[in-house]
Tab-separated table of C-alpha atoms and ligand atoms in Angstrom:
chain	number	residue	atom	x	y	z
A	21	UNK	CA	-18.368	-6.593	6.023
A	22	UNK	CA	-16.129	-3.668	5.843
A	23	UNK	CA	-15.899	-1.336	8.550
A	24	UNK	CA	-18.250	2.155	7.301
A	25	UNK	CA	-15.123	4.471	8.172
A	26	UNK	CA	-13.648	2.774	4.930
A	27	UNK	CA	-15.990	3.524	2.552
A	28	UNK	CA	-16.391	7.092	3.749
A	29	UNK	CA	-12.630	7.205	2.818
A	30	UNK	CA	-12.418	6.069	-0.377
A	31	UNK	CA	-15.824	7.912	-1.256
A	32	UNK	CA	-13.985	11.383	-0.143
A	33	UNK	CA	-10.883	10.327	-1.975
A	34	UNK	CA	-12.952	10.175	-5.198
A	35	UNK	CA	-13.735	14.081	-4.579
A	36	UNK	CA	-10.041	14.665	-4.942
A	37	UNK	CA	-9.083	12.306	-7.518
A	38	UNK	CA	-10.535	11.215	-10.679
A	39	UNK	CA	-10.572	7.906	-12.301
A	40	UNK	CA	-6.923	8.219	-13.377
A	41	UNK	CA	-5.917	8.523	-9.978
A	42	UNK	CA	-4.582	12.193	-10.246
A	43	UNK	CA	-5.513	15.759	-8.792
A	44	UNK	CA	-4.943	18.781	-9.267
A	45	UNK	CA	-5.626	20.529	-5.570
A	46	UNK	CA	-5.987	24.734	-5.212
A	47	UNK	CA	-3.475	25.764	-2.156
A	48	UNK	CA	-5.096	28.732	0.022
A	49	UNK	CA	-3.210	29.038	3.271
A	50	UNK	CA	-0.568	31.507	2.742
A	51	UNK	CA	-2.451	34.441	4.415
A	52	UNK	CA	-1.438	32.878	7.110
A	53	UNK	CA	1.167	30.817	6.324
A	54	UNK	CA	3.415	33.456	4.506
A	55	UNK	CA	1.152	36.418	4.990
A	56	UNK	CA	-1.333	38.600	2.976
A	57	UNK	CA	1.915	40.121	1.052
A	58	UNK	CA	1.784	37.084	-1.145
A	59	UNK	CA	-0.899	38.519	-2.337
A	60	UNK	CA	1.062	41.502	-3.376
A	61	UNK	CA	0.997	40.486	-7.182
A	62	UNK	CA	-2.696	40.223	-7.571
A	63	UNK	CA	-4.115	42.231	-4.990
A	64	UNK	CA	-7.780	41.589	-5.767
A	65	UNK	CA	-6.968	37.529	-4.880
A	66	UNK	CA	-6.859	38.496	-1.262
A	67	UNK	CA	-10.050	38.091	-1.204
A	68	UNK	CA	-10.736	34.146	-1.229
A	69	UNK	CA	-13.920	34.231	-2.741
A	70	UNK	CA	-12.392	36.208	-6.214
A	71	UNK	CA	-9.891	33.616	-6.397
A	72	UNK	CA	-11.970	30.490	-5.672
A	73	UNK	CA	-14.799	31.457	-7.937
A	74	UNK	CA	-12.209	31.460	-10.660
A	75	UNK	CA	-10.135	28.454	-9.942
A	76	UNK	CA	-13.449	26.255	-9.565
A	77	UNK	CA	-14.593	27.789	-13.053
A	78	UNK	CA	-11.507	26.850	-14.203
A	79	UNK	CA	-11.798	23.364	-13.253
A	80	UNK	CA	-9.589	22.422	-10.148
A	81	UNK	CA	-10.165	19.118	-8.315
A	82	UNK	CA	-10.021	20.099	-5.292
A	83	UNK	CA	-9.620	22.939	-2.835
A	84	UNK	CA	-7.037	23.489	0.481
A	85	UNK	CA	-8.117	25.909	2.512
A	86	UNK	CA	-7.918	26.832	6.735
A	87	UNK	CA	-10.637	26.428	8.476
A	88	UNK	CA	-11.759	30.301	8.947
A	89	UNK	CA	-11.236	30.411	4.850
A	90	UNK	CA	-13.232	27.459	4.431
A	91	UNK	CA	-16.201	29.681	6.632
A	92	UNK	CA	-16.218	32.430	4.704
A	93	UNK	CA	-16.444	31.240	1.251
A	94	UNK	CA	-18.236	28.146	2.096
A	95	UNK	CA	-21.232	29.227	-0.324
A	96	UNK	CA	-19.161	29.388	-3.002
A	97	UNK	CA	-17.555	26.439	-3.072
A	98	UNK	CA	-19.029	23.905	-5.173
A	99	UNK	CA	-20.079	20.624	-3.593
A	100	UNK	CA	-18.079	18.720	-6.830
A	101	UNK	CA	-14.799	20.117	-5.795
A	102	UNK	CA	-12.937	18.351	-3.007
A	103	UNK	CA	-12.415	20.587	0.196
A	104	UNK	CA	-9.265	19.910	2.405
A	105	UNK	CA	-9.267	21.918	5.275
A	106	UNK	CA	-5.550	21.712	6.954
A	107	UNK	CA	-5.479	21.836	10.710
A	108	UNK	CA	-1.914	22.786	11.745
A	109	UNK	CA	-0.428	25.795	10.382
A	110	UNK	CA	2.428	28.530	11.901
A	111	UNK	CA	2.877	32.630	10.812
A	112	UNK	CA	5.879	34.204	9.322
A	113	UNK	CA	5.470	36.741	12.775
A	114	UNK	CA	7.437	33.411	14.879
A	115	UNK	CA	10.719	33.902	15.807
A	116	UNK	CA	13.588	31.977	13.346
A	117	UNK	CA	13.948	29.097	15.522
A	118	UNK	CA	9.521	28.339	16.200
A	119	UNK	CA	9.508	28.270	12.436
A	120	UNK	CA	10.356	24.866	12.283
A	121	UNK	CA	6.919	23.782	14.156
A	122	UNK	CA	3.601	23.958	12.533
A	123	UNK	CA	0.681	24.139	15.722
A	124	UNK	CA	-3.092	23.348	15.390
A	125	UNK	CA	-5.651	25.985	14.673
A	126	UNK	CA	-8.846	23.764	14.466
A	127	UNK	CA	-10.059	20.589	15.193
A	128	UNK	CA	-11.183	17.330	12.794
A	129	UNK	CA	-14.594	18.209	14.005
A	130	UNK	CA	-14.195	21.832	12.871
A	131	UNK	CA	-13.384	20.151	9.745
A	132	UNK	CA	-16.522	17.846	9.240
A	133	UNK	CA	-19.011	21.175	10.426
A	134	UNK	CA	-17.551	22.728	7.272
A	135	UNK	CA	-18.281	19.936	4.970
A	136	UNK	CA	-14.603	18.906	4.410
A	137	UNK	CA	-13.478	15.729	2.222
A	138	UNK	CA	-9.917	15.696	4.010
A	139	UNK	CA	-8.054	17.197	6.798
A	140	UNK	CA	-4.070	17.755	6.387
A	141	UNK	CA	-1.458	18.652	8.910
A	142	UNK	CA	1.933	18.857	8.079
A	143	UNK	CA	5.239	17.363	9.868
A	144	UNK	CA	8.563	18.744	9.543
A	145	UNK	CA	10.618	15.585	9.612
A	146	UNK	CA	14.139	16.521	11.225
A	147	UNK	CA	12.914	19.400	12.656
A	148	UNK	CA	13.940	19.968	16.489
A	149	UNK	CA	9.858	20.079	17.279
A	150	UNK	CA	9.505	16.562	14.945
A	151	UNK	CA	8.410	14.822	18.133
A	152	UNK	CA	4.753	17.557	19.069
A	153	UNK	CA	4.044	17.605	14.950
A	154	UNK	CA	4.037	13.727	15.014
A	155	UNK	CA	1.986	13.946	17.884
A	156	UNK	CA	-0.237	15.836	16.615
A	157	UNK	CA	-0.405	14.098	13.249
A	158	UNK	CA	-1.289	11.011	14.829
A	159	UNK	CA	-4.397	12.366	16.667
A	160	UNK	CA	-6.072	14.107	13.515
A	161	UNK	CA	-5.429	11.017	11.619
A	162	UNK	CA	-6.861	8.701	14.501
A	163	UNK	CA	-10.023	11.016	14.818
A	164	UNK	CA	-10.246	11.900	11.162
A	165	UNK	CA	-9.984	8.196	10.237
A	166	UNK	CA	-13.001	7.146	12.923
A	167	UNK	CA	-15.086	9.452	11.288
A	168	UNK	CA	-14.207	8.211	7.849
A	169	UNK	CA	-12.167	11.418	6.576
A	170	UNK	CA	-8.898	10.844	4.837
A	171	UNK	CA	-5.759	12.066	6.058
A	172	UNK	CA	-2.880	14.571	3.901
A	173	UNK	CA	0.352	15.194	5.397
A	174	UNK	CA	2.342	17.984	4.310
A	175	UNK	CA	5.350	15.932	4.504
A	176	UNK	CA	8.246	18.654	3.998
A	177	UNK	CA	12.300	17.688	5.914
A	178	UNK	CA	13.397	20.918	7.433
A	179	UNK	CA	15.287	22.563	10.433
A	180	UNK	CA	18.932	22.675	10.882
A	181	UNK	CA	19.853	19.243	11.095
A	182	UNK	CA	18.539	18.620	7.547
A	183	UNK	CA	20.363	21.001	6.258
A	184	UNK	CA	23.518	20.264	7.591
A	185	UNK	CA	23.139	16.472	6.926
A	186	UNK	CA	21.788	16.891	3.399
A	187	UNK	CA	22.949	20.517	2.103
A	188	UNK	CA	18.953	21.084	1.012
A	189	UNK	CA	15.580	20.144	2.436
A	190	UNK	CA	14.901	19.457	-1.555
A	191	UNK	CA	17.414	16.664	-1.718
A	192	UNK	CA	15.807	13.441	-2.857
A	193	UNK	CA	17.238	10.899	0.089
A	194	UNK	CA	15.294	13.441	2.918
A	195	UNK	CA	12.283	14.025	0.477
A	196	UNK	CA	11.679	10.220	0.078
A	197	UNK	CA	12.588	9.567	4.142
A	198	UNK	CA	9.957	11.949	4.833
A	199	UNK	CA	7.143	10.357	2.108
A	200	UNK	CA	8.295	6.764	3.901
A	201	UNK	CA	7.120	8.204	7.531
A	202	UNK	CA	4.028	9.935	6.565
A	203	UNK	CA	3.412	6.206	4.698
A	204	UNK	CA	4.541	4.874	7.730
A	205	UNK	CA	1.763	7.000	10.128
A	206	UNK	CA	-1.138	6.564	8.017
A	207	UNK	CA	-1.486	9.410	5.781
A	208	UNK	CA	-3.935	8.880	2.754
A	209	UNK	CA	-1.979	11.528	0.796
A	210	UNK	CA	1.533	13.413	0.808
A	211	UNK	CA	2.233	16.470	-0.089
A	212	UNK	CA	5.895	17.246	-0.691
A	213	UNK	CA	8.746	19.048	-2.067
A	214	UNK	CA	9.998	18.557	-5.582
A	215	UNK	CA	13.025	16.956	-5.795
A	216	UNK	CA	14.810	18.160	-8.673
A	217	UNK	CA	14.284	15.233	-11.329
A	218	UNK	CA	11.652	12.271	-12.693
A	219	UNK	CA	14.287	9.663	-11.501
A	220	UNK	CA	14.413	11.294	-7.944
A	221	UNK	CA	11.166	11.850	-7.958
A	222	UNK	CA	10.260	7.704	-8.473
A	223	UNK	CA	11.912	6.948	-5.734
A	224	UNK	CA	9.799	9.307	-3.305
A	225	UNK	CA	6.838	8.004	-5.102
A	226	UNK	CA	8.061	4.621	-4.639
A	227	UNK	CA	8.987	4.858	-0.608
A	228	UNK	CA	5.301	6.370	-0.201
A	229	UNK	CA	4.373	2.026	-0.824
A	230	UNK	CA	1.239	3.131	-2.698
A	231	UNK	CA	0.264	6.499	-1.118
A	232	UNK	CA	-0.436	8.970	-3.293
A	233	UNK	CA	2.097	11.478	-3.347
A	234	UNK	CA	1.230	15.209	-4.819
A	235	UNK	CA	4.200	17.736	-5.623
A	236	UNK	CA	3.944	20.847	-3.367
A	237	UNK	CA	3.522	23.491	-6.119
A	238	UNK	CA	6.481	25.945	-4.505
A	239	UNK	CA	7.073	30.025	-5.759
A	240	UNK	CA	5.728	30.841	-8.651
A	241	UNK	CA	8.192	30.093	-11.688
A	242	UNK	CA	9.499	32.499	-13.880
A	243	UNK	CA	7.264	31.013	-16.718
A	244	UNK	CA	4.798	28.877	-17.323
A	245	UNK	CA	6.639	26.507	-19.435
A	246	UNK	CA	8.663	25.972	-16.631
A	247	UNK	CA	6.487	24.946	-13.555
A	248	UNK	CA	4.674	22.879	-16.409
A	249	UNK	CA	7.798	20.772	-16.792
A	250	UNK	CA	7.999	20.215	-13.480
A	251	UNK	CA	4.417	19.091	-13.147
A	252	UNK	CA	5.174	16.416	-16.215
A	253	UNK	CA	7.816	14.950	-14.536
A	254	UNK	CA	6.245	14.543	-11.528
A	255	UNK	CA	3.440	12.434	-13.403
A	256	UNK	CA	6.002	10.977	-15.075
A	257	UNK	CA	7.715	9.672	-12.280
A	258	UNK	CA	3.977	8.102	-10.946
A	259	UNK	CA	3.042	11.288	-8.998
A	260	UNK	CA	-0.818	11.613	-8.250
A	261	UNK	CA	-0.680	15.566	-9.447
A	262	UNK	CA	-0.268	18.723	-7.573
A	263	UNK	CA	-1.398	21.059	-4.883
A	264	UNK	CA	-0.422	24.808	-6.140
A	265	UNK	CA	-1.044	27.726	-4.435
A	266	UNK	CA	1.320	30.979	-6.578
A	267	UNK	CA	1.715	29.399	-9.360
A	268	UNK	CA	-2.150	30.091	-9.761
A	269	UNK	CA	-3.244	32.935	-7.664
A	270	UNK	CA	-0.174	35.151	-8.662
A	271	UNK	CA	-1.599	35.298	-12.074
A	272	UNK	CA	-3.658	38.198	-13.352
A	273	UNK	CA	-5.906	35.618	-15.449
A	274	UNK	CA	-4.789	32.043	-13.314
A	275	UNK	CA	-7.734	30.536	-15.765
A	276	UNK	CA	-4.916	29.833	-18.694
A	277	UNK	CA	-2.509	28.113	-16.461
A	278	UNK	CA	-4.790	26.160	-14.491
A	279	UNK	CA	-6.222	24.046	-17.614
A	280	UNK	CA	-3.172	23.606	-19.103
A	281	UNK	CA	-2.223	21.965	-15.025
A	282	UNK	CA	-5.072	20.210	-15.836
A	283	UNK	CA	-4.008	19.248	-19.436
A	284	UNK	CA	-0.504	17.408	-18.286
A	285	UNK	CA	-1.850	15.845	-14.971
A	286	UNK	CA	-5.277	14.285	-16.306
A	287	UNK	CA	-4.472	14.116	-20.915
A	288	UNK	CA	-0.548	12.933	-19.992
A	289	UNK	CA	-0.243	16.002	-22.750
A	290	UNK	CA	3.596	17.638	-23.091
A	291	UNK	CA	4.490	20.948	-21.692
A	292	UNK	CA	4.623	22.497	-24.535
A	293	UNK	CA	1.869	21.164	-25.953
A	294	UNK	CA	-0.772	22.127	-22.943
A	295	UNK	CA	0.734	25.743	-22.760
A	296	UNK	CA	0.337	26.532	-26.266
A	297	UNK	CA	-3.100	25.298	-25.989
A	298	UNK	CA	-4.093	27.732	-23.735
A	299	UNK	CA	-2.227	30.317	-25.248
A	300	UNK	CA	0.704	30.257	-22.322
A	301	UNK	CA	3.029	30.616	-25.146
B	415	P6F	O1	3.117	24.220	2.425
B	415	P6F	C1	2.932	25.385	2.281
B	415	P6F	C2	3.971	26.389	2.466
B	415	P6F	O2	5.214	25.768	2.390
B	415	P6F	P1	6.518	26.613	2.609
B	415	P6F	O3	6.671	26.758	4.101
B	415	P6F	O4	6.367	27.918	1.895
B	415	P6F	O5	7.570	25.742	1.998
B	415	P6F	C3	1.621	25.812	1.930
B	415	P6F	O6	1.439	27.094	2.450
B	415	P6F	C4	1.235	25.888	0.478
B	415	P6F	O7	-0.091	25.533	0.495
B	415	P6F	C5	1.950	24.994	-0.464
B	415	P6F	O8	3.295	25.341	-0.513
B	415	P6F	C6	1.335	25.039	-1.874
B	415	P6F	O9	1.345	26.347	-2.352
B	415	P6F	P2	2.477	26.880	-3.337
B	415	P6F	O10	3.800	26.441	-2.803
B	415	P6F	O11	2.184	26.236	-4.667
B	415	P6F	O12	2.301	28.353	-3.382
């Protein structure tokens, strides 16, 4: 008989992704992350419970949130929409060099009190802190994993080293090293950088041996059309969808842009196609 951890994991993956295998996941840590000025653009999204009421009418797949987040709009978010809560996280307050180490702020069972389908943490690979972030990786997915929670890294090469080894953090050769170790530790999903192209962007799908691998949504784009593209080729290239976070909540009306997300990740539709459906363009 299989062990009950593993069917908790694949039921909570099924939150996340439908029968197609893709998701598209709502990204809510920048308050922290970046700080409440991201919210500059839409000021009334600083409150989470606006901008999740809209995103789950709109039809998301699932939801990332921190754990305080995750408290305060727990009522609101629907029990059909996944909820990752991440578990490591940093401010923009840290001196230059701390940047490059993401530090715990809540605990796997912090995470199942709330409800959540998936805990995340996210290693820097090449940063000079690589070693703690692995470390602490490995103990939310060893704890997560007993209680039958699947795992996300946030899988992103940075700190100096990268850059002077590989010019960008975005180049494809770091992108897919970092999809192989996540792989590697056990993550159930990775979240990572796009890396400039569909061809590129195979072979970080392909180093991931079978983990689903989700493009980290980035700034918002100067259009639509444009982060649109980007979220083809990603499915193109055998990507399981995307987690965006400004690309939705730095839009006046994010319903629009959201189903037409929705249109290329789950109908395979074109670009152009999905935006002028929703009247992007
Ligand atoms: O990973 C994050 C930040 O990465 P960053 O340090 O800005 O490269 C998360 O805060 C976001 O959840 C993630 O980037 C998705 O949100 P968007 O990039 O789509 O805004």
């Amino acid at each position: 008989m299989e062990a009950f951890q593993n069917i908790g994991i694949r039921r909570r993956l099924r939150r996340f992704f439908r029968r197609d295998g893709r998701a598209l996941i709502f990204a809510m840590d920048h308050g922290f992350e970046h700080g409440p000025e991201d919210f500059t653009e839409v000021w009334e999204h600083v409150n989470p419970r606006v901008i999740l009421k809209k995103v789950i009418r709109a039809g998301v797949d699932g939801v990332m949130l921190l754990p305080g987040i995750a408290r305060v709009s727990g009522d609101v978010l629907n029990p059909n929409v996944g909820l990752m809560v991440k578990l490591t996280s940093k401010t923009n307050l840290r001196p230059k060099e701390d940047q490059f180490l993401q530090s715990p702020l809540g605990f796997v069972e912090d995470a199942i009190k709330l409800g959540a389908d998936a805990v995340a943490a996210t290693v820097y690979w090449g940063s000079p802190y690589e070693d703690i972030m692995m470390k602490q990786f490995a103990e939310v997915a060893s704890i997560a994993h007993d209680f039958g929670l699947p795992v996300v890294q946030f899988s992103y090469p940075r700190g100096p080293y990268i850059n002077e080894k590989y010019g960008k953090k975005e180049d494809y050769r770091v992108v897919m090293y970092g999809a192989r170790a996540a792989a590697e530790m056990g993550a159930d999903m990775i979240k990572t950088y796009w890396t400039g192209s569909k061809e590129t962007f195979a072979k970080v799908v392909d180093a991931a041996a079978g983990v689903p691998v989700l493009l980290s949504g980035g700034a918002k784009a100067k259009n639509p059309l444009e982060f649109l593209k980007v979220v083809y080729e990603v499915i193109e290239a055998g990507g399981a969808g995307a987690v965006v976070g400004r690309n939705i909540f730095q839009r006046e009306n994010p319903e629009p842009m959201i189903k037409a997300i929705l249109r290329v990740i789950h109908r395979n539709e074109e670009p152009e196609e999905a935006a002028k459906a929703e009247g992007l363009i």
